[in-house]
mmCIF file of C-alpha atoms in Angstrom:
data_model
loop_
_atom_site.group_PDB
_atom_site.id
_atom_site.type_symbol
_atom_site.label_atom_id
_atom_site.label_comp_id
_atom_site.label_asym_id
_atom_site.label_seq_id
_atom_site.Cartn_x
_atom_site.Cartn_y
_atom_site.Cartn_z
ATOM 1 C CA UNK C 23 167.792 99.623 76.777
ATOM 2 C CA UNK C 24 166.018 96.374 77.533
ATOM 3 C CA UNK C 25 167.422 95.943 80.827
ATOM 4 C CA UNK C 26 167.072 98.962 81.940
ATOM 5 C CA UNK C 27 164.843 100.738 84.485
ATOM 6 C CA UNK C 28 161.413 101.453 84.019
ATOM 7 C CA UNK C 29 160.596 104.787 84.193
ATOM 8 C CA UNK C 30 157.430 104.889 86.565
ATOM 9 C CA UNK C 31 159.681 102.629 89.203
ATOM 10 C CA UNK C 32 160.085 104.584 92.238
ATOM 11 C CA UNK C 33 163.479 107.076 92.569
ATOM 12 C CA UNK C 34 164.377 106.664 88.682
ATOM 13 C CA UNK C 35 165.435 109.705 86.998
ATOM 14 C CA UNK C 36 165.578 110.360 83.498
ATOM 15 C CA UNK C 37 168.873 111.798 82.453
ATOM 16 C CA UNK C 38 168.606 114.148 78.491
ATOM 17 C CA UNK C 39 170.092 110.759 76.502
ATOM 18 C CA UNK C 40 167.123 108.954 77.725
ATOM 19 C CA UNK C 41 169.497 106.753 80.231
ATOM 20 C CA UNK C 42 167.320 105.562 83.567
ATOM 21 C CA UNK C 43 169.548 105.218 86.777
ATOM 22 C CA UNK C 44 167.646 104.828 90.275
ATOM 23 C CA UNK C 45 168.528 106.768 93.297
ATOM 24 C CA UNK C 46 167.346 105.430 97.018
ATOM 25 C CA UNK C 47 168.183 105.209 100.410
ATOM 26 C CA UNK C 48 169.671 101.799 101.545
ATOM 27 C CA UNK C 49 167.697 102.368 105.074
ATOM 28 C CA UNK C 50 164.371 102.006 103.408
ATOM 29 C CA UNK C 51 163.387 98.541 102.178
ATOM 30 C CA UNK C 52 163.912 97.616 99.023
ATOM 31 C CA UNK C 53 161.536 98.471 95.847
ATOM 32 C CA UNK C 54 159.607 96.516 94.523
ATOM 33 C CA UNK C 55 160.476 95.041 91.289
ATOM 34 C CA UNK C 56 163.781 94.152 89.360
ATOM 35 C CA UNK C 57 166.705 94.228 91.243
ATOM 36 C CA UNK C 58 169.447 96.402 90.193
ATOM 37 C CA UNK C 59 172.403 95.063 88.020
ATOM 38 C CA UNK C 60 175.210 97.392 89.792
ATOM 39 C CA UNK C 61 174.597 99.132 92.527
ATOM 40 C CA UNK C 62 177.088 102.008 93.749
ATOM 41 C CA UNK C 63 176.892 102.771 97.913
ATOM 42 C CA UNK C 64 177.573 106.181 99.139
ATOM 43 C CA UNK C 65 178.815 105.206 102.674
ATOM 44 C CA UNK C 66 181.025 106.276 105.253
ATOM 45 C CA UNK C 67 181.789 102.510 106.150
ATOM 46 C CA UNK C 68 181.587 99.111 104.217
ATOM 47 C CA UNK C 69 177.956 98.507 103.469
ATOM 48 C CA UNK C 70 176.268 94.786 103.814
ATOM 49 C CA UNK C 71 176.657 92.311 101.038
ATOM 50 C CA UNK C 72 174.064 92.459 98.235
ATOM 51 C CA UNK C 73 172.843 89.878 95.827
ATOM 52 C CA UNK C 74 174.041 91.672 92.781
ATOM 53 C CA UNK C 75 176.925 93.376 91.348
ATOM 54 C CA UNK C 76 177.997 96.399 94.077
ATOM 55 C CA UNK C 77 180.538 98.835 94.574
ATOM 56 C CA UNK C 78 181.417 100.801 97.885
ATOM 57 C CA UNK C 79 182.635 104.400 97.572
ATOM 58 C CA UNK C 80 183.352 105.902 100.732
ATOM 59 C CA UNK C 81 181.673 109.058 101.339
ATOM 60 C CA UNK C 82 180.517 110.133 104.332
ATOM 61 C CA UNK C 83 177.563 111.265 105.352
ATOM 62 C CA UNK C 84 176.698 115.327 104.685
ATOM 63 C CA UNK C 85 180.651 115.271 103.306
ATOM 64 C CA UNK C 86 182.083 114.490 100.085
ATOM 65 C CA UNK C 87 183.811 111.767 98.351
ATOM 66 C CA UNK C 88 186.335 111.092 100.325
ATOM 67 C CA UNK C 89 188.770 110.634 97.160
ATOM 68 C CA UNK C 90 187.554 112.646 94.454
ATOM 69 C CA UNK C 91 189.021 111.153 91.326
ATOM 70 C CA UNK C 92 187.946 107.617 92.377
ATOM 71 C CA UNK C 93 184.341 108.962 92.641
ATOM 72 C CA UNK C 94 184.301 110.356 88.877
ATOM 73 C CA UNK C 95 186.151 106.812 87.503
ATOM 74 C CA UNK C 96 183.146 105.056 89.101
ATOM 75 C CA UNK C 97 179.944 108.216 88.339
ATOM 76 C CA UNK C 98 181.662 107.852 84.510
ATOM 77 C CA UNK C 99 181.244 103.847 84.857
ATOM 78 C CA UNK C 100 177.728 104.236 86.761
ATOM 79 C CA UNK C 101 176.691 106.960 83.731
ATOM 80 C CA UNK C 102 178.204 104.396 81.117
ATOM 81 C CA UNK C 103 176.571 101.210 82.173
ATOM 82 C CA UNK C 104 173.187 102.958 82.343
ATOM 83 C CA UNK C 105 173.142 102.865 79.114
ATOM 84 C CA UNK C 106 172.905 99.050 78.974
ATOM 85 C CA UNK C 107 171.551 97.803 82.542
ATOM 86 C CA UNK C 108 169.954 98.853 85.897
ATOM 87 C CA UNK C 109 171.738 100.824 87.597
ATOM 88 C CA UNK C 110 171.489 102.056 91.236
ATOM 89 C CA UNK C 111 173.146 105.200 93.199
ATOM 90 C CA UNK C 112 172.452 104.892 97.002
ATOM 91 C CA UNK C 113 172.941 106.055 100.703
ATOM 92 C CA UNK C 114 171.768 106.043 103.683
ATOM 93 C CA UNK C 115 168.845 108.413 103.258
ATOM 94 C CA UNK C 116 168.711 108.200 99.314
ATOM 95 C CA UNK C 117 168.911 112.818 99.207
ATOM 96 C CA UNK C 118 171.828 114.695 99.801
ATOM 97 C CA UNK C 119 175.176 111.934 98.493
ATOM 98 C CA UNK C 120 172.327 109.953 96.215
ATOM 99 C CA UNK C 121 171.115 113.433 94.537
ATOM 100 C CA UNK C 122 174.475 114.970 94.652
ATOM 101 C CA UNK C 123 176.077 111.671 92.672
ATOM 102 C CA UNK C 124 173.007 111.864 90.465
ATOM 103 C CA UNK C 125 173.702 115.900 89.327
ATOM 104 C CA UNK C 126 177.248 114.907 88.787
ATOM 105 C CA UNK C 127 175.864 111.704 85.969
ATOM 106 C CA UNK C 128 173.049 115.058 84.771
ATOM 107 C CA UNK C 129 176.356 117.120 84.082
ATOM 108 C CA UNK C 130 178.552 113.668 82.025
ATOM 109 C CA UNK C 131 174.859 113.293 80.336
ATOM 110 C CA UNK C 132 175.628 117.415 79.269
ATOM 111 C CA UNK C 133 173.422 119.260 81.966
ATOM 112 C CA UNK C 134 175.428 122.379 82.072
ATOM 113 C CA UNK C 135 176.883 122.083 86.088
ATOM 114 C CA UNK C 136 175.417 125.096 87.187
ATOM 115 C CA UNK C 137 171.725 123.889 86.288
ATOM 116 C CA UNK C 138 172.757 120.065 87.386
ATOM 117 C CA UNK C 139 171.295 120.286 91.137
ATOM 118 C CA UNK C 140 168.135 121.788 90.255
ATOM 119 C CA UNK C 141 167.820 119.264 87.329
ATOM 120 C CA UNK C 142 167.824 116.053 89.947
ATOM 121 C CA UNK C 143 165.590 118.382 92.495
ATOM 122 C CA UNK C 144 163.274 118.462 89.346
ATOM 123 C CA UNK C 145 163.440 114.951 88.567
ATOM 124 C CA UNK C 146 164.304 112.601 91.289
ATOM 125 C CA UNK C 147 163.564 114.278 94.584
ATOM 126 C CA UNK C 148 163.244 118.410 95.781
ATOM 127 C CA UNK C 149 165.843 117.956 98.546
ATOM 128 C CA UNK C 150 168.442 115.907 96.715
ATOM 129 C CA UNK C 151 171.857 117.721 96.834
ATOM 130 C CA UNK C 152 171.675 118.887 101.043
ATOM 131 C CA UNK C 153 174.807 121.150 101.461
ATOM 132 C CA UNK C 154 176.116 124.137 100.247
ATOM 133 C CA UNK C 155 179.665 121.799 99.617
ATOM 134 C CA UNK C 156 177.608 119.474 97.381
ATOM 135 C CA UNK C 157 176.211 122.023 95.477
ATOM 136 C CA UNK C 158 179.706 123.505 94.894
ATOM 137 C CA UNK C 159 181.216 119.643 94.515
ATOM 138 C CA UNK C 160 178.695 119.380 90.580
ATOM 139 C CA UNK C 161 179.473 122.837 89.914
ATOM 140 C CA UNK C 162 183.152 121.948 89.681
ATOM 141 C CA UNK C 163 182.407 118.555 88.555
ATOM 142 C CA UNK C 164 182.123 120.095 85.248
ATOM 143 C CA UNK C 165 185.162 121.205 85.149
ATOM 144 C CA UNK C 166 186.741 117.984 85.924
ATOM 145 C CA UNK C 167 186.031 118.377 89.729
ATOM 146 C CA UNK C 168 189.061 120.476 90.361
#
């Protein structure tokens, strides 16, 4: 995992396999440090350009994906490609879509989805996950999100 995160880098969680992926929110400035490889945004509307490799998935703010299967084709790409580069998971604040997208990658990395919320509280941020929907959108994402 060479070009991967490292671990001490602020808003990088551990998932069980040992894969690094960095939550944050795109309204605070930018770590320090590398830059991310692929970056997926969290937004209700087209984010800005970035200098590296980004995808938008529209989600709006406090809400869900707003088209669910797309969001688990790119979380299984985001959890895949952690395995090889940096990879970031963002939003506006970096808590409640960053933390939920993050317990949904804890459940493909075999967090059992009724323990994946309190996993990423744990180990990226106590408020990640902010509504009762979120909490009930990883619960079901084990299931295949249905």
């Amino acid at each position: 995992m060479a070009d991967t995160w490292d671990e001490s880098s602020a808003g990088v969680m551990r998932l069980p396999s040992g894969r690094l992926v960095r939550g944050r929110g795109l309204r605070r400035p930018l770590p320090d440090g590398p830059a991310p490889g692929y970056a997926v945004h969290l937004l209700g509307r087209r984010p800005p350009a970035v200098d590296w490799e980004a995808r938008w998935l529209r989600w709006p703010d406090f809400r869900l994906p707003a088209d669910r299967s797309e969001a688990r084709r790119v979380l299984e790409e985001v959890w895949d490609r952690s395995a090889r580069e940096r990879v970031e998971v963002a939003c506006g604040g970096g808590r409640g879509r960053t933390g939920t997208a993050l317990a949904c990658l804890a459940v493909l990395d075999g967090v059992p989805a009724e323990q994946a919320v309190s996993y990423v509280r744990r180990h990226y941020h106590p408020g990640a996950v902010e509504t009762p929907w979120q909490r009930r959108y990883v619960r079901h994402f084990g299931d295949g999100g249905r």
